[in-house]
């Protein structure tokens, strides 16, 4: 599927507005996320590998904050459990509209339904596999525990959650080092210093990172039997939790 190059912050915006998942972002999203999030393609591919293992017959797999459906597609390629279906949820209609172009371009047995909804008040049912791939970080801090509890409550025993997030570090030296190398990664992918700095201003009131311990503690508090970090690249990480 062709998509545009992300040049949204290439010119001087003067006053930088808060980041929103609108039509402009949807148009360039695949390019933006690949050049901005180290390890993104690897994480998406591994979501497919894990979905294949955890999908149960006649269950539902949820892609929460699905954007253009990359994780849903990765799951769809590998899930063979009979009667399983994927539900891709996002509260940006612009993202969901574009995601249908990706999802409808392939004809595979596991169906993908798209749903425009806020994940903070979504009720999940018979969920064997749930993905929060860089989505929880956009949910207000005070709603994260309740959102994860609802997800846990809707999951089947033995079900798995993949939670990927940008991380914050308590240790200022570690925080400075890893965010500096994240910016090096963006520069190596062709972003200018102006683009990096304007994007940082746009996102800083919208994307609120927490520490790895914050995530692991919360996952255990809502009831997950196992919660572990399975991947990290600079200040971006992914966790796996099993009910
Ligand atoms: C991927 N998972 O490519 N309810 C539903 N959706 C939301 C909410 C909410 N309350 N808040 C934000 N979103 C994708 C990438 S992007 C990550 C996920 C990023 C949606 C928002 O509209 C956007 O599509 C997505 O979460 C976050 O694997 O851009 O860094």
PDB file of C-alpha atoms and ligand atoms in Angstrom:
ATOM      1  CA  UNK A   1       0.000   0.000   0.000  1.00  0.00           C
ATOM      2  CA  UNK A   2       1.694   3.310  -1.041  1.00  0.00           C
ATOM      3  CA  UNK A   3       1.942   6.004   1.603  1.00  0.00           C
ATOM      4  CA  UNK A   4       3.412   9.483   1.896  1.00  0.00           C
ATOM      5  CA  UNK A   5       6.663  10.542   3.516  1.00  0.00           C
ATOM      6  CA  UNK A   6       6.276  12.252   6.905  1.00  0.00           C
ATOM      7  CA  UNK A   7       7.226  15.924   6.445  1.00  0.00           C
ATOM      8  CA  UNK A   8       4.644  17.275   8.951  1.00  0.00           C
ATOM      9  CA  UNK A   9       7.253  19.041  11.098  1.00  0.00           C
ATOM     10  CA  UNK A  10       9.788  19.861   8.356  1.00  0.00           C
ATOM     11  CA  UNK A  11       8.836  23.556   8.208  1.00  0.00           C
ATOM     12  CA  UNK A  12       8.866  25.999  11.120  1.00  0.00           C
ATOM     13  CA  UNK A  13       5.447  25.884  12.864  1.00  0.00           C
ATOM     14  CA  UNK A  14       6.168  28.827  15.178  1.00  0.00           C
ATOM     15  CA  UNK A  15       3.716  27.842  17.929  1.00  0.00           C
ATOM     16  CA  UNK A  16       3.589  24.003  17.811  1.00  0.00           C
ATOM     17  CA  UNK A  17       0.076  22.603  18.434  1.00  0.00           C
ATOM     18  CA  UNK A  18      -0.542  19.408  20.438  1.00  0.00           C
ATOM     19  CA  UNK A  19      -0.246  16.234  18.354  1.00  0.00           C
ATOM     20  CA  UNK A  20      -3.519  14.734  17.059  1.00  0.00           C
ATOM     21  CA  UNK A  21      -4.273  11.550  15.115  1.00  0.00           C
ATOM     22  CA  UNK A  22      -6.007  13.373  12.258  1.00  0.00           C
ATOM     23  CA  UNK A  23      -6.209  12.851   8.487  1.00  0.00           C
ATOM     24  CA  UNK A  24      -2.771  14.464   7.904  1.00  0.00           C
ATOM     25  CA  UNK A  25      -1.139  12.036  10.355  1.00  0.00           C
ATOM     26  CA  UNK A  26      -3.081   9.049   8.979  1.00  0.00           C
ATOM     27  CA  UNK A  27      -1.706   9.817   5.501  1.00  0.00           C
ATOM     28  CA  UNK A  28       1.953   9.564   6.586  1.00  0.00           C
ATOM     29  CA  UNK A  29       1.586   7.240   9.595  1.00  0.00           C
ATOM     30  CA  UNK A  30       3.456   4.108   8.354  1.00  0.00           C
ATOM     31  CA  UNK A  31       6.495   6.220   7.430  1.00  0.00           C
ATOM     32  CA  UNK A  32       6.273   8.263  10.669  1.00  0.00           C
ATOM     33  CA  UNK A  33       6.130   5.329  13.051  1.00  0.00           C
ATOM     34  CA  UNK A  34       8.867   3.296  11.320  1.00  0.00           C
ATOM     35  CA  UNK A  35      11.291   6.245  11.319  1.00  0.00           C
ATOM     36  CA  UNK A  36      10.379   7.315  14.891  1.00  0.00           C
ATOM     37  CA  UNK A  37      10.046   4.134  16.969  1.00  0.00           C
ATOM     38  CA  UNK A  38      13.144   1.934  17.143  1.00  0.00           C
ATOM     39  CA  UNK A  39      12.182  -1.739  16.902  1.00  0.00           C
ATOM     40  CA  UNK A  40       8.642  -1.044  15.634  1.00  0.00           C
ATOM     41  CA  UNK A  41       8.790  -3.465  12.670  1.00  0.00           C
ATOM     42  CA  UNK A  42      10.318  -6.192  14.825  1.00  0.00           C
ATOM     43  CA  UNK A  43       7.641  -5.765  17.514  1.00  0.00           C
ATOM     44  CA  UNK A  44       4.846  -5.925  14.930  1.00  0.00           C
ATOM     45  CA  UNK A  45       6.305  -9.110  13.428  1.00  0.00           C
ATOM     46  CA  UNK A  46       6.608 -10.709  16.893  1.00  0.00           C
ATOM     47  CA  UNK A  47       2.978  -9.766  17.660  1.00  0.00           C
ATOM     48  CA  UNK A  48       2.102 -12.081  14.768  1.00  0.00           C
ATOM     49  CA  UNK A  49       4.285 -14.865  16.185  1.00  0.00           C
ATOM     50  CA  UNK A  50       2.752 -14.484  19.671  1.00  0.00           C
ATOM     51  CA  UNK A  51      -0.830 -14.214  18.403  1.00  0.00           C
ATOM     52  CA  UNK A  52      -0.421 -17.566  16.669  1.00  0.00           C
ATOM     53  CA  UNK A  53       0.555 -19.140  20.006  1.00  0.00           C
ATOM     54  CA  UNK A  54      -2.129 -17.586  22.196  1.00  0.00           C
ATOM     55  CA  UNK A  55      -5.172 -17.432  19.865  1.00  0.00           C
ATOM     56  CA  UNK A  56      -7.818 -19.820  21.157  1.00  0.00           C
ATOM     57  CA  UNK A  57     -10.619 -21.304  19.026  1.00  0.00           C
ATOM     58  CA  UNK A  58     -13.804 -19.184  18.964  1.00  0.00           C
ATOM     59  CA  UNK A  59     -12.090 -16.329  20.824  1.00  0.00           C
ATOM     60  CA  UNK A  60     -11.426 -12.680  20.018  1.00  0.00           C
ATOM     61  CA  UNK A  61      -8.089 -10.943  19.451  1.00  0.00           C
ATOM     62  CA  UNK A  62      -8.041  -7.201  20.124  1.00  0.00           C
ATOM     63  CA  UNK A  63      -5.765  -4.585  18.573  1.00  0.00           C
ATOM     64  CA  UNK A  64      -6.354  -1.551  20.825  1.00  0.00           C
ATOM     65  CA  UNK A  65      -5.263   1.764  19.295  1.00  0.00           C
ATOM     66  CA  UNK A  66      -4.925  -0.036  15.975  1.00  0.00           C
ATOM     67  CA  UNK A  67      -4.016   3.015  13.809  1.00  0.00           C
ATOM     68  CA  UNK A  68      -3.658   1.652  10.259  1.00  0.00           C
ATOM     69  CA  UNK A  69      -3.946  -1.963  11.416  1.00  0.00           C
ATOM     70  CA  UNK A  70      -0.307  -3.102  11.230  1.00  0.00           C
ATOM     71  CA  UNK A  71      -0.618  -5.363  14.290  1.00  0.00           C
ATOM     72  CA  UNK A  72      -4.009  -6.684  13.116  1.00  0.00           C
ATOM     73  CA  UNK A  73      -2.439  -7.613   9.772  1.00  0.00           C
ATOM     74  CA  UNK A  74       0.509  -9.337  11.462  1.00  0.00           C
ATOM     75  CA  UNK A  75      -1.930 -11.344  13.592  1.00  0.00           C
ATOM     76  CA  UNK A  76      -4.123 -12.152  10.628  1.00  0.00           C
ATOM     77  CA  UNK A  77      -1.191 -13.631   8.722  1.00  0.00           C
ATOM     78  CA  UNK A  78      -0.392 -16.120  11.465  1.00  0.00           C
ATOM     79  CA  UNK A  79      -3.618 -16.957  13.349  1.00  0.00           C
ATOM     80  CA  UNK A  80      -5.241 -20.211  12.311  1.00  0.00           C
ATOM     81  CA  UNK A  81      -7.435 -20.933  15.365  1.00  0.00           C
ATOM     82  CA  UNK A  82     -10.910 -21.857  14.048  1.00  0.00           C
ATOM     83  CA  UNK A  83     -13.604 -19.276  14.810  1.00  0.00           C
ATOM     84  CA  UNK A  84     -11.071 -16.647  15.973  1.00  0.00           C
ATOM     85  CA  UNK A  85     -11.659 -13.053  14.940  1.00  0.00           C
ATOM     86  CA  UNK A  86      -9.696  -9.826  15.277  1.00  0.00           C
ATOM     87  CA  UNK A  87     -11.213  -6.555  16.496  1.00  0.00           C
ATOM     88  CA  UNK A  88      -9.193  -3.413  15.669  1.00  0.00           C
ATOM     89  CA  UNK A  89     -10.218  -0.478  17.871  1.00  0.00           C
ATOM     90  CA  UNK A  90      -9.233   3.181  17.513  1.00  0.00           C
ATOM     91  CA  UNK A  91     -10.929   6.443  18.474  1.00  0.00           C
ATOM     92  CA  UNK A  92      -9.576   8.250  15.396  1.00  0.00           C
ATOM     93  CA  UNK A  93     -12.011   7.804  12.501  1.00  0.00           C
ATOM     94  CA  UNK A  94      -9.319   9.156  10.138  1.00  0.00           C
ATOM     95  CA  UNK A  95      -6.995   6.300  11.141  1.00  0.00           C
ATOM     96  CA  UNK A  96      -9.732   3.654  10.923  1.00  0.00           C
ATOM     97  CA  UNK A  97     -10.859   4.814   7.470  1.00  0.00           C
ATOM     98  CA  UNK A  98      -7.330   4.419   6.132  1.00  0.00           C
ATOM     99  CA  UNK A  99      -6.839   1.112   7.909  1.00  0.00           C
ATOM    100  CA  UNK A 100      -9.653  -0.448   5.864  1.00  0.00           C
ATOM    101  CA  UNK A 101      -7.533   0.092   2.703  1.00  0.00           C
ATOM    102  CA  UNK A 102      -4.779  -2.026   4.275  1.00  0.00           C
ATOM    103  CA  UNK A 103      -7.049  -4.649   5.806  1.00  0.00           C
ATOM    104  CA  UNK A 104      -9.223  -5.095   2.706  1.00  0.00           C
ATOM    105  CA  UNK A 105      -6.185  -5.513   0.428  1.00  0.00           C
ATOM    106  CA  UNK A 106      -5.787  -9.126   1.537  1.00  0.00           C
ATOM    107  CA  UNK A 107      -8.133 -12.049   1.631  1.00  0.00           C
ATOM    108  CA  UNK A 108      -7.292 -14.234   4.629  1.00  0.00           C
ATOM    109  CA  UNK A 109      -9.576 -16.504   6.653  1.00  0.00           C
ATOM    110  CA  UNK A 110      -9.451 -14.700  10.049  1.00  0.00           C
ATOM    111  CA  UNK A 111     -11.844 -11.712   9.842  1.00  0.00           C
ATOM    112  CA  UNK A 112     -10.864  -8.234  11.083  1.00  0.00           C
ATOM    113  CA  UNK A 113     -13.623  -5.943  12.317  1.00  0.00           C
ATOM    114  CA  UNK A 114     -12.833  -2.239  12.860  1.00  0.00           C
ATOM    115  CA  UNK A 115     -14.484  -0.350  15.703  1.00  0.00           C
ATOM    116  CA  UNK A 116     -14.365   3.396  16.440  1.00  0.00           C
ATOM    117  CA  UNK A 117     -14.333   3.501  20.244  1.00  0.00           C
ATOM    118  CA  UNK A 118     -12.431   4.826  23.226  1.00  0.00           C
ATOM    119  CA  UNK A 119     -10.471   1.987  24.802  1.00  0.00           C
ATOM    120  CA  UNK A 120     -10.985   3.473  28.281  1.00  0.00           C
ATOM    121  CA  UNK A 121     -14.633   2.402  28.231  1.00  0.00           C
ATOM    122  CA  UNK A 122     -14.485  -0.675  26.045  1.00  0.00           C
ATOM    123  CA  UNK A 123     -15.769  -4.027  27.311  1.00  0.00           C
ATOM    124  CA  UNK A 124     -13.754  -6.934  25.955  1.00  0.00           C
ATOM    125  CA  UNK A 125     -15.240 -10.410  25.617  1.00  0.00           C
ATOM    126  CA  UNK A 126     -13.588 -13.833  25.305  1.00  0.00           C
ATOM    127  CA  UNK A 127     -10.218 -12.241  24.554  1.00  0.00           C
ATOM    128  CA  UNK A 128      -7.370 -14.692  24.047  1.00  0.00           C
ATOM    129  CA  UNK A 129      -4.849 -12.100  22.818  1.00  0.00           C
ATOM    130  CA  UNK A 130      -4.767  -8.335  23.319  1.00  0.00           C
ATOM    131  CA  UNK A 131      -2.362  -5.805  21.814  1.00  0.00           C
ATOM    132  CA  UNK A 132      -1.686  -2.313  23.167  1.00  0.00           C
ATOM    133  CA  UNK A 133       1.092  -1.390  20.752  1.00  0.00           C
ATOM    134  CA  UNK A 134       2.149   2.142  21.773  1.00  0.00           C
ATOM    135  CA  UNK A 135      -1.401   3.138  22.799  1.00  0.00           C
ATOM    136  CA  UNK A 136      -1.559   3.158  26.632  1.00  0.00           C
ATOM    137  CA  UNK A 137       0.992   5.999  26.615  1.00  0.00           C
ATOM    138  CA  UNK A 138      -1.732   8.293  25.174  1.00  0.00           C
ATOM    139  CA  UNK A 139      -4.290   7.453  27.897  1.00  0.00           C
ATOM    140  CA  UNK A 140      -4.469   9.903  30.860  1.00  0.00           C
ATOM    141  CA  UNK A 141      -2.354   8.509  33.717  1.00  0.00           C
ATOM    142  CA  UNK A 142      -5.284   8.283  36.133  1.00  0.00           C
ATOM    143  CA  UNK A 143      -7.267   6.085  33.698  1.00  0.00           C
ATOM    144  CA  UNK A 144      -4.563   3.533  32.968  1.00  0.00           C
ATOM    145  CA  UNK A 145      -5.180   1.181  35.905  1.00  0.00           C
ATOM    146  CA  UNK A 146      -8.952   0.982  35.258  1.00  0.00           C
ATOM    147  CA  UNK A 147      -8.371   0.504  31.508  1.00  0.00           C
ATOM    148  CA  UNK A 148      -5.986  -2.389  32.108  1.00  0.00           C
ATOM    149  CA  UNK A 149      -8.392  -3.890  34.662  1.00  0.00           C
ATOM    150  CA  UNK A 150     -11.215  -3.899  32.082  1.00  0.00           C
ATOM    151  CA  UNK A 151      -8.886  -5.561  29.590  1.00  0.00           C
ATOM    152  CA  UNK A 152      -7.823  -8.205  32.117  1.00  0.00           C
ATOM    153  CA  UNK A 153     -11.452  -8.866  33.109  1.00  0.00           C
ATOM    154  CA  UNK A 154     -12.397  -9.535  29.473  1.00  0.00           C
ATOM    155  CA  UNK A 155      -9.578 -12.016  28.901  1.00  0.00           C
ATOM    156  CA  UNK A 156      -9.763 -15.807  28.928  1.00  0.00           C
ATOM    157  CA  UNK A 157      -7.516 -17.803  31.296  1.00  0.00           C
ATOM    158  CA  UNK A 158      -4.208 -18.400  29.507  1.00  0.00           C
ATOM    159  CA  UNK A 159      -4.737 -15.282  27.390  1.00  0.00           C
ATOM    160  CA  UNK A 160      -1.853 -12.882  26.671  1.00  0.00           C
ATOM    161  CA  UNK A 161      -1.406  -9.122  26.462  1.00  0.00           C
ATOM    162  CA  UNK A 162       1.390  -7.382  24.549  1.00  0.00           C
ATOM    163  CA  UNK A 163       1.983  -3.852  25.861  1.00  0.00           C
ATOM    164  CA  UNK A 164       4.508  -1.685  23.993  1.00  0.00           C
ATOM    165  CA  UNK A 165       5.445   1.746  25.340  1.00  0.00           C
ATOM    166  CA  UNK A 166       7.929   4.580  25.237  1.00  0.00           C
ATOM    167  CA  UNK A 167       9.741   4.438  28.590  1.00  0.00           C
ATOM    168  CA  UNK A 168      10.812   7.018  31.138  1.00  0.00           C
ATOM    169  CA  UNK A 169      13.778   6.323  33.430  1.00  0.00           C
ATOM    170  CA  UNK A 170      14.111   7.388  37.082  1.00  0.00           C
ATOM    171  CA  UNK A 171      17.861   7.732  36.696  1.00  0.00           C
ATOM    172  CA  UNK A 172      18.487  11.071  34.895  1.00  0.00           C
ATOM    173  CA  UNK A 173      21.718   9.824  33.300  1.00  0.00           C
ATOM    174  CA  UNK A 174      19.930   6.826  31.791  1.00  0.00           C
ATOM    175  CA  UNK A 175      16.994   9.031  30.696  1.00  0.00           C
ATOM    176  CA  UNK A 176      19.317  11.516  28.981  1.00  0.00           C
ATOM    177  CA  UNK A 177      21.446   8.804  27.323  1.00  0.00           C
ATOM    178  CA  UNK A 178      18.598   6.772  25.876  1.00  0.00           C
ATOM    179  CA  UNK A 179      16.563   9.746  24.692  1.00  0.00           C
ATOM    180  CA  UNK A 180      19.698  11.178  23.055  1.00  0.00           C
ATOM    181  CA  UNK A 181      20.229   7.871  21.211  1.00  0.00           C
ATOM    182  CA  UNK A 182      16.554   7.827  20.232  1.00  0.00           C
ATOM    183  CA  UNK A 183      17.119  11.222  18.591  1.00  0.00           C
ATOM    184  CA  UNK A 184      20.249   9.815  16.893  1.00  0.00           C
ATOM    185  CA  UNK A 185      18.018   7.027  15.514  1.00  0.00           C
ATOM    186  CA  UNK A 186      15.571   9.623  14.146  1.00  0.00           C
ATOM    187  CA  UNK A 187      18.405  11.651  12.622  1.00  0.00           C
ATOM    188  CA  UNK A 188      19.804   8.489  11.003  1.00  0.00           C
ATOM    189  CA  UNK A 189      16.337   8.000   9.477  1.00  0.00           C
ATOM    190  CA  UNK A 190      16.419  11.422   7.841  1.00  0.00           C
ATOM    191  CA  UNK A 191      14.633  13.652  10.376  1.00  0.00           C
ATOM    192  CA  UNK A 192      16.209  17.101  10.830  1.00  0.00           C
ATOM    193  CA  UNK A 193      16.859  18.725  14.218  1.00  0.00           C
ATOM    194  CA  UNK A 194      13.905  21.061  13.549  1.00  0.00           C
ATOM    195  CA  UNK A 195      11.586  18.100  12.881  1.00  0.00           C
ATOM    196  CA  UNK A 196      12.795  16.273  15.981  1.00  0.00           C
ATOM    197  CA  UNK A 197      12.389  19.290  18.223  1.00  0.00           C
ATOM    198  CA  UNK A 198       8.928  20.341  16.899  1.00  0.00           C
ATOM    199  CA  UNK A 199       7.615  16.754  17.132  1.00  0.00           C
ATOM    200  CA  UNK A 200       8.884  16.565  20.707  1.00  0.00           C
ATOM    201  CA  UNK A 201       6.994  19.770  21.575  1.00  0.00           C
ATOM    202  CA  UNK A 202       3.830  18.495  19.849  1.00  0.00           C
ATOM    203  CA  UNK A 203       3.863  15.182  21.696  1.00  0.00           C
ATOM    204  CA  UNK A 204       5.073  16.109  25.195  1.00  0.00           C
ATOM    205  CA  UNK A 205       1.656  16.964  26.667  1.00  0.00           C
ATOM    206  CA  UNK A 206      -0.031  14.063  24.839  1.00  0.00           C
ATOM    207  CA  UNK A 207       2.331  11.078  25.237  1.00  0.00           C
ATOM    208  CA  UNK A 208       3.100  10.489  28.915  1.00  0.00           C
ATOM    209  CA  UNK A 209       5.750   7.782  29.379  1.00  0.00           C
ATOM    210  CA  UNK A 210       6.137   5.758  32.575  1.00  0.00           C
ATOM    211  CA  UNK A 211       8.954   3.548  33.831  1.00  0.00           C
ATOM    212  CA  UNK A 212       9.247  -0.191  33.150  1.00  0.00           C
ATOM    213  CA  UNK A 213       8.554  -0.810  36.851  1.00  0.00           C
ATOM    214  CA  UNK A 214       5.372   1.290  36.713  1.00  0.00           C
ATOM    215  CA  UNK A 215       4.125  -0.939  33.886  1.00  0.00           C
ATOM    216  CA  UNK A 216       5.193  -4.249  35.420  1.00  0.00           C
ATOM    217  CA  UNK A 217       3.691  -3.338  38.816  1.00  0.00           C
ATOM    218  CA  UNK A 218       0.398  -2.269  37.268  1.00  0.00           C
ATOM    219  CA  UNK A 219       0.173  -5.436  35.150  1.00  0.00           C
ATOM    220  CA  UNK A 220       0.680  -7.548  38.273  1.00  0.00           C
ATOM    221  CA  UNK A 221      -1.763  -5.409  40.303  1.00  0.00           C
ATOM    222  CA  UNK A 222      -4.623  -5.975  37.871  1.00  0.00           C
ATOM    223  CA  UNK A 223      -4.051  -9.734  38.179  1.00  0.00           C
ATOM    224  CA  UNK A 224      -1.678 -10.977  35.450  1.00  0.00           C
ATOM    225  CA  UNK A 225       0.187 -14.058  36.714  1.00  0.00           C
ATOM    226  CA  UNK A 226       3.267 -13.328  34.630  1.00  0.00           C
ATOM    227  CA  UNK A 227       4.461  -9.943  33.391  1.00  0.00           C
ATOM    228  CA  UNK A 228       7.840  -9.592  31.735  1.00  0.00           C
ATOM    229  CA  UNK A 229       9.761  -7.257  29.475  1.00  0.00           C
ATOM    230  CA  UNK A 230      10.508  -9.159  26.239  1.00  0.00           C
ATOM    231  CA  UNK A 231      12.020  -6.393  24.052  1.00  0.00           C
ATOM    232  CA  UNK A 232      13.737  -3.042  24.410  1.00  0.00           C
ATOM    233  CA  UNK A 233      15.416  -0.686  21.950  1.00  0.00           C
ATOM    234  CA  UNK A 234      16.707   2.540  23.549  1.00  0.00           C
ATOM    235  CA  UNK A 235      13.713   4.078  25.400  1.00  0.00           C
ATOM    236  CA  UNK A 236      11.067   1.912  23.714  1.00  0.00           C
ATOM    237  CA  UNK A 237       9.986  -1.411  25.166  1.00  0.00           C
ATOM    238  CA  UNK A 238       7.440  -4.177  24.909  1.00  0.00           C
ATOM    239  CA  UNK A 239       5.998  -6.304  27.730  1.00  0.00           C
ATOM    240  CA  UNK A 240       4.216  -9.653  27.675  1.00  0.00           C
ATOM    241  CA  UNK A 241       1.653 -10.482  30.362  1.00  0.00           C
ATOM    242  CA  UNK A 242      -0.223 -13.771  30.792  1.00  0.00           C
ATOM    243  CA  UNK A 243      -3.544 -14.227  32.629  1.00  0.00           C
TER     244      UNK A 243
HETATM  245  C1  LIG B   1       0.487   0.113  15.462  1.00  0.00           C
HETATM  246  N1  LIG B   1      -0.892   0.190  17.464  1.00  0.00           N
HETATM  247  O1  LIG B   1       0.791   0.561  14.323  1.00  0.00           O
HETATM  248  N2  LIG B   1      -9.024   4.929  22.441  1.00  0.00           N
HETATM  249  C2  LIG B   1      -8.734   4.351  21.254  1.00  0.00           C
HETATM  250  N3  LIG B   1      -7.637   4.646  20.518  1.00  0.00           N
HETATM  251  C3  LIG B   1      -6.807   5.590  20.995  1.00  0.00           C
HETATM  252  C4  LIG B   1      -7.041   6.246  22.226  1.00  0.00           C
HETATM  253  C5  LIG B   1      -8.216   5.891  22.948  1.00  0.00           C
HETATM  254  N4  LIG B   1      -8.507   6.470  24.115  1.00  0.00           N
HETATM  255  N5  LIG B   1      -6.041   7.132  22.440  1.00  0.00           N
HETATM  256  C6  LIG B   1      -5.204   7.038  21.380  1.00  0.00           C
HETATM  257  N6  LIG B   1      -5.672   6.112  20.505  1.00  0.00           N
HETATM  258  C7  LIG B   1      -0.443   0.957  16.301  1.00  0.00           C
HETATM  259  C8  LIG B   1       0.214   2.250  16.681  1.00  0.00           C
HETATM  260  S1  LIG B   1      -0.381   4.807  17.640  1.00  0.00           S
HETATM  261  C9  LIG B   1       1.151   5.026  18.402  1.00  0.00           C
HETATM  262  C10 LIG B   1      -0.556   3.018  17.727  1.00  0.00           C
HETATM  263  C11 LIG B   1       1.908   6.221  18.034  1.00  0.00           C
HETATM  264  C12 LIG B   1      -5.068   5.684  19.238  1.00  0.00           C
HETATM  265  C13 LIG B   1      -4.645   6.828  18.325  1.00  0.00           C
HETATM  266  O2  LIG B   1      -5.730   7.318  17.555  1.00  0.00           O
HETATM  267  C14 LIG B   1      -3.566   6.148  17.475  1.00  0.00           C
HETATM  268  O3  LIG B   1      -4.082   5.602  16.282  1.00  0.00           O
HETATM  269  C15 LIG B   1      -3.032   5.048  18.386  1.00  0.00           C
HETATM  270  O4  LIG B   1      -3.866   5.001  19.537  1.00  0.00           O
HETATM  271  C16 LIG B   1      -1.584   5.252  18.853  1.00  0.00           C
HETATM  272  O5  LIG B   1       0.893  -0.967  15.883  1.00  0.00           O
HETATM  273  O6  LIG B   1       1.492   6.986  17.141  1.00  0.00           O
HETATM  274  O7  LIG B   1       3.021   6.439  18.698  1.00  0.00           O
END
